[in-house]
């Protein structure tokens, strides 16, 4: 007796390297920890996402945010921004990685797409899911009249 089975093709989907590697945590992004050397962090993220889309260079901290310190820098890869300064609770007097922002009003869905926290929170996640993973998160209600979606901060103090 012989049994014949139809050929079945297998399909695999592979997550982009950025989604696998650049996990958004309370301690940093991927293997880049808060407090790390700016050049090393920028090189690490560039190795995954390619060249940045904007870089303020080292400027007065109040030119783009209210940061402590005497100098600050913001480097963007689309809707992902890394923030650096020379003063925070982690270090004082040396330039270092202090935080990140992911997502911008009017640019949800722009590159890099799919970055998420260890618990799966990402752009567009429900508030209940954010609070389940980060009970202390500050949730800011959006303003639909001007197109600002709800947003949240796991920590509003960069460190």
Short mmCIF file of C-alpha atoms in Angstrom, two decimals:
data_model
loop_
_atom_site.label_atom_id
_atom_site.label_comp_id
_atom_site.label_asym_id
_atom_site.label_seq_id
_atom_site.Cartn_x
_atom_site.Cartn_y
_atom_site.Cartn_z
CA UNK A 1 0.00 0.00 0.00
CA UNK A 2 1.22 3.44 -0.80
CA UNK A 3 0.07 6.73 0.60
CA UNK A 4 0.56 9.92 -1.28
CA UNK A 5 0.46 13.29 0.42
CA UNK A 6 0.29 16.61 -1.35
CA UNK A 7 3.42 18.67 -1.25
CA UNK A 8 3.21 21.41 1.31
CA UNK A 9 5.30 24.48 1.16
CA UNK A 10 6.41 26.07 4.37
CA UNK A 11 6.34 29.78 4.75
CA UNK A 12 8.39 31.51 7.36
CA UNK A 13 8.23 35.12 8.27
CA UNK A 14 11.25 36.74 9.71
CA UNK A 15 11.01 39.82 11.85
CA UNK A 16 13.24 42.64 10.73
CA UNK A 17 16.53 42.83 12.63
CA UNK A 18 15.47 46.16 14.14
CA UNK A 19 12.40 44.59 15.76
CA UNK A 20 14.43 41.65 17.07
CA UNK A 21 17.36 43.71 18.35
CA UNK A 22 16.06 47.15 19.35
CA UNK A 23 13.75 46.20 22.22
CA UNK A 24 12.53 49.31 24.08
CA UNK A 25 13.25 48.89 27.81
CA UNK A 26 13.37 51.06 30.89
CA UNK A 27 17.16 50.66 30.88
CA UNK A 28 17.85 51.58 27.26
CA UNK A 29 17.24 50.26 23.76
CA UNK A 30 18.49 46.86 22.67
CA UNK A 31 21.96 46.40 24.16
CA UNK A 32 22.53 50.18 24.48
CA UNK A 33 22.07 51.05 28.16
CA UNK A 34 21.39 54.50 29.54
CA UNK A 35 24.70 56.04 30.57
CA UNK A 36 26.60 54.55 27.59
CA UNK A 37 28.97 56.49 25.36
CA UNK A 38 27.04 58.44 22.66
CA UNK A 39 29.32 57.44 19.77
CA UNK A 40 29.05 53.76 20.67
CA UNK A 41 25.23 53.96 20.93
CA UNK A 42 24.93 55.82 17.62
CA UNK A 43 27.23 53.30 15.93
CA UNK A 44 25.20 50.40 17.35
CA UNK A 45 21.84 51.76 16.15
CA UNK A 46 23.35 52.76 12.79
CA UNK A 47 24.60 49.18 12.32
CA UNK A 48 20.98 48.02 12.53
CA UNK A 49 18.95 50.86 10.99
CA UNK A 50 21.50 52.45 8.66
CA UNK A 51 22.29 56.15 8.57
CA UNK A 52 20.34 58.55 10.73
CA UNK A 53 17.75 60.93 9.27
CA UNK A 54 18.60 63.92 11.51
CA UNK A 55 21.21 64.95 14.06
CA UNK A 56 21.18 68.18 16.06
CA UNK A 57 24.86 67.86 16.91
CA UNK A 58 25.89 68.97 20.39
CA UNK A 59 23.77 72.04 21.20
CA UNK A 60 22.27 73.97 24.11
CA UNK A 61 19.84 71.56 25.82
CA UNK A 62 16.96 74.02 25.61
CA UNK A 63 17.19 74.23 21.81
CA UNK A 64 15.03 71.11 21.50
CA UNK A 65 14.05 69.92 25.01
CA UNK A 66 14.22 70.82 28.67
CA UNK A 67 17.19 68.67 29.68
CA UNK A 68 19.64 69.03 32.50
CA UNK A 69 23.23 69.60 31.57
CA UNK A 70 25.24 72.07 29.57
CA UNK A 71 25.00 70.31 26.22
CA UNK A 72 22.60 67.89 24.53
CA UNK A 73 22.12 66.00 21.28
CA UNK A 74 19.22 64.33 19.52
CA UNK A 75 19.80 61.79 16.75
CA UNK A 76 16.82 60.51 14.72
CA UNK A 77 16.20 57.44 12.63
CA UNK A 78 12.74 58.28 11.30
CA UNK A 79 10.37 58.23 14.29
CA UNK A 80 13.02 56.88 16.70
CA UNK A 81 15.05 59.52 18.52
CA UNK A 82 17.97 58.94 20.87
CA UNK A 83 18.81 61.63 23.42
CA UNK A 84 22.19 62.44 24.93
CA UNK A 85 23.49 64.97 27.47
CA UNK A 86 26.31 65.53 29.94
CA UNK A 87 24.26 65.47 33.14
CA UNK A 88 21.69 63.02 34.51
CA UNK A 89 21.25 60.80 37.57
CA UNK A 90 23.44 58.20 35.78
CA UNK A 91 26.45 60.44 35.13
CA UNK A 92 27.63 64.01 35.54
CA UNK A 93 30.28 65.78 33.51
CA UNK A 94 30.51 63.31 30.63
CA UNK A 95 28.37 62.92 27.54
CA UNK A 96 26.10 59.88 27.67
CA UNK A 97 22.86 58.24 26.45
CA UNK A 98 19.87 59.38 28.54
CA UNK A 99 16.72 58.32 26.72
CA UNK A 100 14.75 57.66 23.57
CA UNK A 101 11.43 58.63 22.00
CA UNK A 102 9.56 56.39 19.61
CA UNK A 103 6.72 57.75 17.48
CA UNK A 104 5.72 61.24 16.41
CA UNK A 105 2.38 62.88 15.83
CA UNK A 106 1.41 62.50 12.18
CA UNK A 107 4.14 59.94 11.54
CA UNK A 108 2.75 56.82 13.20
CA UNK A 109 3.64 53.93 10.90
CA UNK A 110 6.80 55.58 9.57
CA UNK A 111 10.17 53.82 9.82
CA UNK A 112 11.40 52.12 11.88
CA UNK A 113 8.20 50.08 12.16
CA UNK A 114 7.43 47.51 14.84
CA UNK A 115 9.76 48.41 17.69
CA UNK A 116 8.29 47.24 20.97
CA UNK A 117 8.85 46.67 24.66
CA UNK A 118 9.58 43.22 26.12
CA UNK A 119 5.85 42.88 26.89
CA UNK A 120 4.81 43.81 23.34
CA UNK A 121 3.75 47.44 23.83
CA UNK A 122 4.28 49.39 20.63
CA UNK A 123 2.88 52.37 18.76
CA UNK A 124 -0.89 52.06 18.75
CA UNK A 125 -1.08 49.80 21.82
CA UNK A 126 -4.10 50.18 24.08
CA UNK A 127 -3.67 52.19 27.29
CA UNK A 128 -4.71 49.14 29.34
CA UNK A 129 -1.81 47.18 27.78
CA UNK A 130 0.67 49.98 28.51
CA UNK A 131 -0.44 50.13 32.15
CA UNK A 132 -0.34 46.33 32.49
CA UNK A 133 3.36 46.36 31.58
CA UNK A 134 4.20 49.74 33.13
CA UNK A 135 1.85 50.44 36.06
CA UNK A 136 3.65 53.70 36.87
CA UNK A 137 3.51 55.04 33.29
CA UNK A 138 2.18 58.56 32.80
CA UNK A 139 -0.59 58.47 30.20
CA UNK A 140 -1.33 61.75 28.48
CA UNK A 141 -4.69 62.06 26.78
CA UNK A 142 -4.47 63.21 23.20
CA UNK A 143 -6.40 65.97 21.52
CA UNK A 144 -8.33 64.60 18.55
CA UNK A 145 -9.27 68.10 17.40
CA UNK A 146 -5.65 68.85 16.53
CA UNK A 147 -4.67 65.26 15.70
CA UNK A 148 -2.61 64.43 18.80
CA UNK A 149 -3.06 60.79 19.84
CA UNK A 150 -2.87 59.50 23.41
CA UNK A 151 0.75 59.05 24.42
CA UNK A 152 2.70 57.78 27.40
CA UNK A 153 5.98 58.03 29.24
CA UNK A 154 7.40 55.09 31.12
CA UNK A 155 9.58 57.66 32.83
CA UNK A 156 9.44 61.39 32.25
CA UNK A 157 12.80 61.83 33.94
CA UNK A 158 15.65 60.90 31.61
CA UNK A 159 18.42 59.00 33.33
#
